[in-house]
Amino acid sequence: MSMNSFGHLFRVTTWGESHGPALGATVDGCPPGVPIDEAMIQHWLDRRKPGQNKYTTQRREADEVKILSGVFEGQTTGTPVQLMIDNTDQRSKDYGDIKDKFRPGHADITYFQKYGIRDYRGGGRSSARETAARVAAGGLAREAIRALAPNVQITGYMVQMGPNRIDRARFDWAQIEQNPFWVPDAQAAADWADYLDGLRKSGSSVGAVIEVVARGVPAGLGAPVYGKLDTDLAAAMMSINAVKGVEIGEGMAAAELTGEANADEIFMGQNGPQYSSNHAGGILGGISTGQDIVVRFAVKPTSSILTTRKTITKSGEETEIITKGRHDPCVGIRAVPVGEAMMACVILDHLLLHRGQIGTNRGHIG
Amino acid sequence: MSMNSFGHLFRVTTWGESHGPALGATVDGCPPGVPIDEAMIQHWLDRRKPGQNKYTTQRREADEVKILSGVFEGQTTGTPVQLMIDNTDQRSKDYGDIKDKFRPGHADITYFQKYGIRDYRGGGRSSARETAARVAAGGLAREAIRALAPNVQITGYMVQMGPNRIDRARFDWAQIEQNPFWVPDAQAAADWADYLDGLRKSGSSVGAVIEVVARGVPAGLGAPVYGKLDTDLAAAMMSINAVKGVEIGEGMAAAELTGEANADEIFMGQNGPQYSSNHAGGILGGISTGQDIVVRFAVKPTSSILTTRKTITKSGEETEIITKGRHDPCVGIRAVPVGEAMMACVILDHLLLHRGQIGTNRGHIG
Amino acid sequence: MSMNSFGHLFRVTTWGESHGPALGATVDGCPPGVPIDEAMIQHWLDRRKPGQNKYTTQRREADEVKILSGVFEGQTTGTPVQLMIDNTDQRSKDYGDIKDKFRPGHADITYFQKYGIRDYRGGGRSSARETAARVAAGGLAREAIRALAPNVQITGYMVQMGPNRIDRARFDWAQIEQNPFWVPDAQAAADWADYLDGLRKSGSSVGAVIEVVARGVPAGLGAPVYGKLDTDLAAAMMSINAVKGVEIGEGMAAAELTGEANADEIFMGQNGPQYSSNHAGGILGGISTGQDIVVRFAVKPTSSILTTRKTITKSGEETEIITKGRHDPCVGIRAVPVGEAMMACVILDHLLLHRGQIGTNRGHIG
Amino acid sequence: MSMNSFGHLFRVTTWGESHGPALGATVDGCPPGVPIDEAMIQHWLDRRKPGQNKYTTQRREADEVKILSGVFEGQTTGTPVQLMIDNTDQRSKDYGDIKDKFRPGHADITYFQKYGIRDYRGGGRSSARETAARVAAGGLAREAIRALAPNVQITGYMVQMGPNRIDRARFDWAQIEQNPFWVPDAQAAADWADYLDGLRKSGSSVGAVIEVVARGVPAGLGAPVYGKLDTDLAAAMMSINAVKGVEIGEGMAAAELTGEANADEIFMGQNGPQYSSNHAGGILGGISTGQDIVVRFAVKPTSSILTTRKTITKSGEETEIITKGRHDPCVGIRAVPVGEAMMACVILDHLLLHRGQIGTNRGHIG
């Protein structure tokens, strides 16, 4: 039992702090024979990398991943894969003036209260920098999925920034890669650019909602009660820094529906069951239906802002703080590849769990 | 690793089906010396029990719990506690006519696709009847918490039924026990009674949002990354039948806030840090702040309704179905004690985890 | 993480005390579709049952197993299987006179020191009666193995009782079921009967060594470092009451060998690799070779004897004790079916783990 | 669940291969505030380091540990500690000629059968080089124990090399550090030097028995059934490369004893219970008694010897092999610090588990 691990059979343990020498992911349980190299993982890391445009923190990190174990002659061996990323742009002096103050909205105070020790350098272990390790592990998971369930496609995108929501009528998968916000709506992307630039200049920040969809997931993944696919997805997404809510399918809005409006009717398609709608988000009773798996999560606004805020020091004195570090006006942007990575890890894990308990035979309909 | 277990040190494994001879919870890791007897657990079970008023299923179950192990002379021994509940009102013939049809919105189809076997009797393992075992385990958890953190109070209530929300200005803790919906708003309770009665008579159903608050939780519970208190709460609540969304503090609405509006400022109170507000829901960086822990979850409407719905059979033929069983017009009502039970289990688990890694000394402020 | 559980994917949690109302095993992760009923499990329980001959305790327990969940229409459903055994012959008054004294060699004193509570009724949770639950779980495991690896045969037998060892030259599988000691050597069985009868009459007891062999296990089961097949077997056997040593293949005697004498040479047989010998006990680097898996474990003598022994009371006074309960002169006898059950659980677990991570393709030689 | 992890709350995951760029241990769950630096861990690694005398492999590895995370300003922070050791003397060309042959007694063949992939460079993941990571983790565990149970002392030593056993009458703790075999018997150390030198020159190898003792362990550590202290110790020791048997206290010899001879009588000492003897090895019912914890394990002889052996190739052809690499004539020597490290990890883990479930209050006698 490790508090810094996730997954059952595909088991990822991340380690490292914002300003230590390195961070990484120790991945155990990957199937052997998966073709992988550093460039394949780097592809995903580059999407999360800071400093790529004016909307993300100006910390410059190469985020270069090294594979230290578990891969031989271009394939996974089935033994632990160590994915390490050196920290290169640490500038810990930036944080000297907040050494004894707790930043409101950050984990500074709770880490100190729990552990009696505070790594004041950029949040230490609580920094969102940890998510680089998840993205690396997710890159490996994607390649492993390819062998097991080649039709799976995992895509994340932003559907809300502050009060602004996308227009689902304009939804276009092709737009996602065309703008810095991963928004599937060209008009929204244009509008939000001005909005966020204004916030950035004023030293403020704003929250966002990210949606991650997994298409092509076979029916039958997940398990009862606490091994539900949606249970693991909820945990995976809520474990991402700054996330405050997670929804599957209709999500919180399911509360407003009647039974008639909510339950997806079932028909018989050429390749098995089909549904009239997907209010369920691809999961019934914790087990995948074969429809798209649809997860959304809300990311709160960065708490590092240029407005002066009231706080206290380690010795309990009241004081004020202003956070001048290099930060993101909307951390939700960089949460998109992180959400995708978590989805990939969960899907792979449940593919392996299902194969372990049941093999490949399942209940065949029709 | 058990898919039917939750918790790390306070580990609950539930077992049993809707229409088998019995169901229960095997609870390992409970501290020794906790005073407990069947009546103390029955108290909580009686709140979840079906058939208590016209708004819940008319299935009549005594839901009498028996303690089969782990308790000696009125105290827990520290060894596994087996909490068993006999099923007494099974009437499995009720389900004969849907034996080969999959009920839309239910887990019938996914269980069949996963396991190749369908226990058609009331949903088998996927039935919400499983939550009785959770409530029993939660009753034990509450007593164990009392010894470790006597100020903890856990209370659940309904804040939304269908499109109707409570008025927070009328919030009154004392009202919660005064109405069949566990609503902290007397006016809402009155209004919703008529609303739900109408739905019930028409054979329809509706969703709900439940809020569970834990007051008096000490600062410092939770752990980084995947052992976050909010991660475990999200998993715990999402694992409850029919839940489609989970929120901590501001929840999904955090996306709409700016950094200035969201981050709770910190002051120094007489007994430690205090906050200007609780947007965080009592959790920063996955660790409790000492403020109220606030969790909400959305329960979808019961899919068993009297309207005819399109579906398919096990052999893939299209057909129609109407579900005439004994069901709840708003299952959200009975989810209130279940949500409380899950909160209790998570809080106790993290009290034990914290004591295990760190003991009682923590970072003291001021 | 449950201290009363074992296995990774085939996960068994046992519960119950010697003199409580019942005990049992909660089994999660069993593959679905395994044909099973109570009689199939009873078959194995009957072999462990006390009171069957003069060499085992005269406590009379029917040890009748009930399946309370996880089985529908004669097959496992893939959800938790609850196997419960009622305690019927509890006679807890037998233990009244030792209520405040710690029996030397028993866990009375350590349970009290750990938990601060002592269930004095026959050892409570520390009683060997717990092993009935393991045997029930092992019975289920055997049936599940049949579907996955039909050639697997698991057989336990006694190879040493006190100072007496079997003569391997007389080893005869057919003898094992022909005598009350499960000895594969007819001459030894005859000789030991007199020896043990003498011990029994004098109120003494003696230890034993049990060997458990699994034949027909496919090559490739097990995993590196802490998931080794021999690691899990060592844990499984050491967890049985009164076991003080575990050996794989050569075991402790491996220390005496040279590299030339120890390493089994490899040849090519018709169905794959064959070996000149089996010093390894069927396991290399923690992974099965396809040879017989050979495990031995030593069971200490029952500490309940008719000789007066020095001990102390709960209040720390020195005193004497004599244990007049119903006990086994050689508990090793009843450890045979328990060792078989643990072997079955471990083999099944690793079959599932292997299938989960790797599927059915493996490195093919030749 | 990670096959390359051990421990429950103090959770160690090792990674890396014999000839990859690096190997290490990811340690989660360490208490915060433990004073630690690289030199303190290096102290223990230096004891296991190869190439220190003529009795161990001539591979030259600095085995320099780097702490990459989890330590800030000289203390553990409570978050994951990454301990990395670079491989510097890899010489993988040494292994070219055995690339397609399976070395008898090694894991080459089983890893290939399991994973379908063979890292032929020095055994890859199955190499005893992995134990360096355990020793590093054990070094950290020792420092953490110091704060929790300052009287604990963990010492390993060799008690048998090939057919030669120490004379317990000459047992002298002070001798252990005075000879290259960690033998507590000066006479044996002298005799065995000649014996092993002869074996080394002839290109042969021999097995050994190591004993590890933990003194000063408080009573009450361990838990029922599968969380027994001896269960975890058996697993910990059996997981070490080349180990074939594990004993607690009397071990396999317990089989020969009568109940009178085996059960340790209990007296009342000044500081609590005392025992007439320690046949139990400090553990009753899986829980520590407060006496010395005594564990022994047998290490088989290195299978890499200069004698030609029969084997097969990956394509199934029969052939011969001679292993000319740099190897240990008695790997048991270097297993001593590894056994100590495993003992330290298990003791710390159970200290934390006990504190988690029970706190500091225990059943007080007298």
PDB file of C-alpha atoms in Angstrom, chain C residues 51-244:
ATOM      1  CA  GLY C  51     -12.515 -35.916  15.905  1.00  0.00           C
ATOM      2  CA  GLN C  52     -12.136 -38.384  13.082  1.00  0.00           C
ATOM      3  CA  ASN C  53      -9.738 -40.714  14.817  1.00  0.00           C
ATOM      4  CA  LYS C  54      -7.886 -41.012  18.082  1.00  0.00           C
ATOM      5  CA  TYR C  55      -4.968 -38.961  16.810  1.00  0.00           C
ATOM      6  CA  THR C  56      -6.858 -35.704  16.506  1.00  0.00           C
ATOM      7  CA  THR C  57      -8.719 -33.483  18.958  1.00  0.00           C
ATOM      8  CA  GLN C  58     -11.998 -34.896  20.198  1.00  0.00           C
ATOM      9  CA  ARG C  59     -13.790 -31.616  19.668  1.00  0.00           C
ATOM     10  CA  ARG C  60     -16.773 -32.577  17.505  1.00  0.00           C
ATOM     11  CA  GLU C  61     -17.458 -30.110  14.773  1.00  0.00           C
ATOM     12  CA  ALA C  62     -19.613 -30.907  11.775  1.00  0.00           C
ATOM     13  CA  ASP C  63     -17.673 -28.217   9.880  1.00  0.00           C
ATOM     14  CA  GLU C  64     -20.523 -27.837   7.436  1.00  0.00           C
ATOM     15  CA  VAL C  65     -19.873 -25.125   4.909  1.00  0.00           C
ATOM     16  CA  LYS C  66     -22.583 -22.848   3.545  1.00  0.00           C
ATOM     17  CA  ILE C  67     -22.125 -20.777   0.394  1.00  0.00           C
ATOM     18  CA  LEU C  68     -23.811 -17.453   1.118  1.00  0.00           C
ATOM     19  CA  SER C  69     -22.885 -15.495  -2.010  1.00  0.00           C
ATOM     20  CA  GLY C  70     -21.116 -15.462  -5.338  1.00  0.00           C
ATOM     21  CA  VAL C  71     -22.619 -18.661  -6.711  1.00  0.00           C
ATOM     22  CA  PHE C  72     -25.722 -18.761  -8.886  1.00  0.00           C
ATOM     23  CA  GLU C  73     -27.250 -21.814 -10.503  1.00  0.00           C
ATOM     24  CA  GLY C  74     -24.215 -23.930  -9.651  1.00  0.00           C
ATOM     25  CA  GLN C  75     -21.516 -21.602 -10.959  1.00  0.00           C
ATOM     26  CA  THR C  76     -19.413 -18.817  -9.559  1.00  0.00           C
ATOM     27  CA  THR C  77     -20.587 -15.407 -10.736  1.00  0.00           C
ATOM     28  CA  GLY C  78     -17.231 -13.633 -10.424  1.00  0.00           C
ATOM     29  CA  THR C  79     -18.371 -11.691  -7.348  1.00  0.00           C
ATOM     30  CA  PRO C  80     -17.357 -12.404  -3.726  1.00  0.00           C
ATOM     31  CA  VAL C  81     -17.979 -15.921  -2.474  1.00  0.00           C
ATOM     32  CA  GLN C  82     -18.806 -16.126   1.220  1.00  0.00           C
ATOM     33  CA  LEU C  83     -18.036 -19.532   2.736  1.00  0.00           C
ATOM     34  CA  MET C  84     -19.396 -19.808   6.266  1.00  0.00           C
ATOM     35  CA  ILE C  85     -18.986 -22.574   8.832  1.00  0.00           C
ATOM     36  CA  ASP C  86     -21.015 -22.525  12.036  1.00  0.00           C
ATOM     37  CA  ASN C  87     -19.298 -23.401  15.270  1.00  0.00           C
ATOM     38  CA  THR C  88     -21.464 -26.019  16.944  1.00  0.00           C
ATOM     39  CA  ASP C  89     -19.382 -27.587  19.719  1.00  0.00           C
ATOM     40  CA  GLN C  90     -17.994 -24.626  21.545  1.00  0.00           C
ATOM     41  CA  ARG C  91     -17.981 -25.658  25.220  1.00  0.00           C
ATOM     42  CA  SER C  92     -16.353 -22.434  26.266  1.00  0.00           C
ATOM     43  CA  LYS C  93     -16.602 -23.391  29.907  1.00  0.00           C
ATOM     44  CA  ASP C  94     -13.707 -25.766  29.248  1.00  0.00           C
ATOM     45  CA  TYR C  95     -11.479 -22.739  29.219  1.00  0.00           C
ATOM     46  CA  GLY C  96     -12.707 -21.018  32.360  1.00  0.00           C
ATOM     47  CA  ASP C  97      -9.857 -22.163  34.559  1.00  0.00           C
ATOM     48  CA  ILE C  98      -7.201 -20.729  32.258  1.00  0.00           C
ATOM     49  CA  LYS C  99      -9.023 -17.440  31.774  1.00  0.00           C
ATOM     50  CA  ASP C 100      -6.343 -15.343  33.421  1.00  0.00           C
ATOM     51  CA  LYS C 101      -3.291 -17.505  32.738  1.00  0.00           C
ATOM     52  CA  PHE C 102      -1.220 -17.441  29.569  1.00  0.00           C
ATOM     53  CA  ARG C 103      -0.594 -20.886  28.097  1.00  0.00           C
ATOM     54  CA  PRO C 104       3.136 -21.272  27.260  1.00  0.00           C
ATOM     55  CA  GLY C 105       3.769 -21.736  23.544  1.00  0.00           C
ATOM     56  CA  HIS C 106       0.372 -20.277  22.690  1.00  0.00           C
ATOM     57  CA  ALA C 107      -0.472 -16.824  21.414  1.00  0.00           C
ATOM     58  CA  ASP C 108      -2.431 -15.937  24.557  1.00  0.00           C
ATOM     59  CA  ILE C 109       0.225 -13.625  25.891  1.00  0.00           C
ATOM     60  CA  THR C 110       1.110 -11.879  22.639  1.00  0.00           C
ATOM     61  CA  TYR C 111      -2.515 -11.235  21.669  1.00  0.00           C
ATOM     62  CA  PHE C 112      -3.044  -9.708  25.082  1.00  0.00           C
ATOM     63  CA  GLN C 113       0.095  -7.608  24.815  1.00  0.00           C
ATOM     64  CA  LYS C 114      -0.880  -6.402  21.359  1.00  0.00           C
ATOM     65  CA  TYR C 115      -4.590  -5.794  21.694  1.00  0.00           C
ATOM     66  CA  GLY C 116      -5.075  -5.383  25.440  1.00  0.00           C
ATOM     67  CA  ILE C 117      -7.929  -7.846  25.141  1.00  0.00           C
ATOM     68  CA  ARG C 118      -7.919 -11.576  25.481  1.00  0.00           C
ATOM     69  CA  ASP C 119     -10.496 -13.884  24.043  1.00  0.00           C
ATOM     70  CA  TYR C 120      -9.610 -16.779  26.331  1.00  0.00           C
ATOM     71  CA  ARG C 121     -12.051 -19.166  24.666  1.00  0.00           C
ATOM     72  CA  GLY C 122      -9.764 -21.610  22.921  1.00  0.00           C
ATOM     73  CA  GLY C 123      -7.341 -19.038  21.634  1.00  0.00           C
ATOM     74  CA  GLY C 124      -9.952 -16.901  19.902  1.00  0.00           C
ATOM     75  CA  ARG C 125      -8.629 -15.746  16.561  1.00  0.00           C
ATOM     76  CA  SER C 126      -5.280 -17.478  17.067  1.00  0.00           C
ATOM     77  CA  SER C 127      -6.868 -20.920  17.155  1.00  0.00           C
ATOM     78  CA  ALA C 128      -6.028 -23.418  14.430  1.00  0.00           C
ATOM     79  CA  ARG C 129      -9.754 -23.610  13.913  1.00  0.00           C
ATOM     80  CA  GLU C 130      -9.215 -20.668  11.519  1.00  0.00           C
ATOM     81  CA  THR C 131      -7.639 -23.092   9.074  1.00  0.00           C
ATOM     82  CA  ALA C 132     -11.052 -24.577   8.307  1.00  0.00           C
ATOM     83  CA  ALA C 133     -11.788 -21.366   6.407  1.00  0.00           C
ATOM     84  CA  ARG C 134      -8.585 -21.765   4.414  1.00  0.00           C
ATOM     85  CA  VAL C 135      -9.474 -25.311   3.477  1.00  0.00           C
ATOM     86  CA  ALA C 136     -12.865 -24.141   2.250  1.00  0.00           C
ATOM     87  CA  ALA C 137     -11.230 -21.426   0.125  1.00  0.00           C
ATOM     88  CA  GLY C 138      -8.708 -23.962  -1.141  1.00  0.00           C
ATOM     89  CA  GLY C 139     -11.540 -26.232  -2.239  1.00  0.00           C
ATOM     90  CA  LEU C 140     -12.896 -23.435  -4.375  1.00  0.00           C
ATOM     91  CA  ALA C 141      -9.408 -22.667  -5.698  1.00  0.00           C
ATOM     92  CA  ARG C 142      -8.963 -26.275  -6.800  1.00  0.00           C
ATOM     93  CA  GLU C 143     -12.110 -26.126  -8.917  1.00  0.00           C
ATOM     94  CA  ALA C 144     -11.046 -22.836 -10.486  1.00  0.00           C
ATOM     95  CA  ILE C 145      -7.614 -24.245 -11.304  1.00  0.00           C
ATOM     96  CA  ARG C 146      -9.244 -27.148 -13.103  1.00  0.00           C
ATOM     97  CA  ALA C 147     -10.541 -24.804 -15.797  1.00  0.00           C
ATOM     98  CA  LEU C 148      -7.289 -22.900 -16.213  1.00  0.00           C
ATOM     99  CA  ALA C 149      -4.631 -25.600 -15.893  1.00  0.00           C
ATOM    100  CA  PRO C 150      -6.311 -28.989 -15.890  1.00  0.00           C
ATOM    101  CA  ASN C 151      -3.098 -30.942 -15.379  1.00  0.00           C
ATOM    102  CA  VAL C 152      -2.372 -29.450 -11.990  1.00  0.00           C
ATOM    103  CA  GLN C 153      -2.464 -31.973  -9.127  1.00  0.00           C
ATOM    104  CA  ILE C 154      -1.831 -30.872  -5.559  1.00  0.00           C
ATOM    105  CA  THR C 155      -0.957 -33.440  -2.914  1.00  0.00           C
ATOM    106  CA  GLY C 156       0.276 -33.062   0.641  1.00  0.00           C
ATOM    107  CA  TYR C 157       1.682 -35.708   2.925  1.00  0.00           C
ATOM    108  CA  MET C 158       3.708 -36.111   6.077  1.00  0.00           C
ATOM    109  CA  VAL C 159       7.410 -36.879   5.705  1.00  0.00           C
ATOM    110  CA  GLN C 160       8.501 -36.623   9.314  1.00  0.00           C
ATOM    111  CA  MET C 161       6.850 -37.073  12.716  1.00  0.00           C
ATOM    112  CA  GLY C 162       9.071 -36.202  15.632  1.00  0.00           C
ATOM    113  CA  PRO C 163      12.420 -37.834  14.950  1.00  0.00           C
ATOM    114  CA  ASN C 164      10.937 -40.339  12.481  1.00  0.00           C
ATOM    115  CA  ARG C 165      11.324 -39.755   8.754  1.00  0.00           C
ATOM    116  CA  ILE C 166       9.853 -41.603   5.821  1.00  0.00           C
ATOM    117  CA  ASP C 167      12.045 -43.776   3.666  1.00  0.00           C
ATOM    118  CA  ARG C 168      11.940 -42.102   0.229  1.00  0.00           C
ATOM    119  CA  ALA C 169      12.763 -45.471  -1.346  1.00  0.00           C
ATOM    120  CA  ARG C 170       9.353 -46.694  -0.195  1.00  0.00           C
ATOM    121  CA  PHE C 171       7.500 -43.572  -1.424  1.00  0.00           C
ATOM    122  CA  ASP C 172       4.083 -44.566  -2.753  1.00  0.00           C
ATOM    123  CA  TRP C 173       1.480 -41.956  -3.732  1.00  0.00           C
ATOM    124  CA  ALA C 174      -1.263 -44.517  -3.284  1.00  0.00           C
ATOM    125  CA  GLN C 175      -0.455 -44.957   0.413  1.00  0.00           C
ATOM    126  CA  ILE C 176      -1.214 -41.348   1.318  1.00  0.00           C
ATOM    127  CA  GLU C 177      -4.969 -41.863   1.570  1.00  0.00           C
ATOM    128  CA  GLN C 178      -4.588 -45.221   3.318  1.00  0.00           C
ATOM    129  CA  ASN C 179      -3.488 -44.098   6.754  1.00  0.00           C
ATOM    130  CA  PRO C 180      -4.493 -41.454   9.314  1.00  0.00           C
ATOM    131  CA  PHE C 181      -1.191 -39.567   8.946  1.00  0.00           C
ATOM    132  CA  TRP C 182      -1.216 -38.988   5.167  1.00  0.00           C
ATOM    133  CA  VAL C 183       2.130 -40.791   4.971  1.00  0.00           C
ATOM    134  CA  PRO C 184       3.338 -42.080   1.558  1.00  0.00           C
ATOM    135  CA  ASP C 185       5.175 -44.984   3.212  1.00  0.00           C
ATOM    136  CA  ALA C 186       3.153 -47.900   4.537  1.00  0.00           C
ATOM    137  CA  GLN C 187       5.861 -49.084   6.905  1.00  0.00           C
ATOM    138  CA  ALA C 188       6.238 -45.630   8.432  1.00  0.00           C
ATOM    139  CA  ALA C 189       2.477 -45.359   8.872  1.00  0.00           C
ATOM    140  CA  ALA C 190       2.439 -48.556  10.867  1.00  0.00           C
ATOM    141  CA  ASP C 191       5.428 -47.649  13.002  1.00  0.00           C
ATOM    142  CA  TRP C 192       4.241 -44.131  13.714  1.00  0.00           C
ATOM    143  CA  ALA C 193       0.811 -45.296  14.852  1.00  0.00           C
ATOM    144  CA  ASP C 194       2.313 -46.929  17.922  1.00  0.00           C
ATOM    145  CA  TYR C 195       4.674 -44.050  18.505  1.00  0.00           C
ATOM    146  CA  LEU C 196       1.909 -41.459  18.454  1.00  0.00           C
ATOM    147  CA  ASP C 197      -0.441 -43.537  20.511  1.00  0.00           C
ATOM    148  CA  GLY C 198       2.185 -43.633  23.231  1.00  0.00           C
ATOM    149  CA  LEU C 199       2.575 -39.897  23.132  1.00  0.00           C
ATOM    150  CA  ARG C 200      -1.173 -39.392  23.185  1.00  0.00           C
ATOM    151  CA  LYS C 201      -1.623 -41.562  26.248  1.00  0.00           C
ATOM    152  CA  SER C 202       1.121 -39.736  28.115  1.00  0.00           C
ATOM    153  CA  GLY C 203      -0.532 -36.405  27.311  1.00  0.00           C
ATOM    154  CA  SER C 204       2.425 -35.246  25.280  1.00  0.00           C
ATOM    155  CA  SER C 205       2.694 -34.015  21.685  1.00  0.00           C
ATOM    156  CA  VAL C 206       5.173 -33.929  18.850  1.00  0.00           C
ATOM    157  CA  GLY C 207       6.026 -31.920  15.724  1.00  0.00           C
ATOM    158  CA  ALA C 208       6.011 -32.944  12.067  1.00  0.00           C
ATOM    159  CA  VAL C 209       7.188 -32.025   8.593  1.00  0.00           C
ATOM    160  CA  ILE C 210       4.656 -31.808   5.806  1.00  0.00           C
ATOM    161  CA  GLU C 211       5.518 -31.798   2.101  1.00  0.00           C
ATOM    162  CA  VAL C 212       3.142 -30.431  -0.503  1.00  0.00           C
ATOM    163  CA  VAL C 213       3.741 -31.078  -4.184  1.00  0.00           C
ATOM    164  CA  ALA C 214       2.039 -29.435  -7.137  1.00  0.00           C
ATOM    165  CA  ARG C 215       2.456 -31.405 -10.328  1.00  0.00           C
ATOM    166  CA  GLY C 216       1.530 -30.172 -13.784  1.00  0.00           C
ATOM    167  CA  VAL C 217       2.039 -26.475 -13.042  1.00  0.00           C
ATOM    168  CA  PRO C 218       2.940 -24.686 -16.277  1.00  0.00           C
ATOM    169  CA  ALA C 219       6.286 -22.927 -16.586  1.00  0.00           C
ATOM    170  CA  GLY C 220       6.229 -19.166 -16.164  1.00  0.00           C
ATOM    171  CA  LEU C 221       4.198 -18.592 -12.997  1.00  0.00           C
ATOM    172  CA  GLY C 222       5.643 -16.125 -10.510  1.00  0.00           C
ATOM    173  CA  ALA C 223       7.200 -12.707 -10.776  1.00  0.00           C
ATOM    174  CA  PRO C 224      10.320 -10.877  -9.733  1.00  0.00           C
ATOM    175  CA  VAL C 225      11.466  -9.919  -6.309  1.00  0.00           C
ATOM    176  CA  TYR C 226       8.454  -9.854  -4.019  1.00  0.00           C
ATOM    177  CA  GLY C 227       5.924 -11.592  -6.201  1.00  0.00           C
ATOM    178  CA  LYS C 228       8.060 -14.699  -6.516  1.00  0.00           C
ATOM    179  CA  LEU C 229       6.169 -17.951  -6.466  1.00  0.00           C
ATOM    180  CA  ASP C 230       8.386 -19.220  -3.665  1.00  0.00           C
ATOM    181  CA  THR C 231       7.977 -15.959  -1.741  1.00  0.00           C
ATOM    182  CA  ASP C 232       4.223 -16.355  -1.806  1.00  0.00           C
ATOM    183  CA  LEU C 233       4.464 -20.051  -0.933  1.00  0.00           C
ATOM    184  CA  ALA C 234       6.774 -19.301   1.992  1.00  0.00           C
ATOM    185  CA  ALA C 235       4.348 -16.691   3.276  1.00  0.00           C
ATOM    186  CA  ALA C 236       1.359 -18.974   2.729  1.00  0.00           C
ATOM    187  CA  MET C 237       2.860 -21.873   4.639  1.00  0.00           C
ATOM    188  CA  MET C 238       4.434 -19.785   7.407  1.00  0.00           C
ATOM    189  CA  SER C 239       1.040 -18.206   8.003  1.00  0.00           C
ATOM    190  CA  ILE C 240      -0.375 -21.580   9.051  1.00  0.00           C
ATOM    191  CA  ASN C 241      -0.613 -21.959  12.824  1.00  0.00           C
ATOM    192  CA  ALA C 242       2.431 -23.551  14.485  1.00  0.00           C
ATOM    193  CA  VAL C 243       4.634 -23.542  11.369  1.00  0.00           C
ATOM    194  CA  LYS C 244       8.274 -22.636  12.129  1.00  0.00           C
TER     195      LYS C 244
END
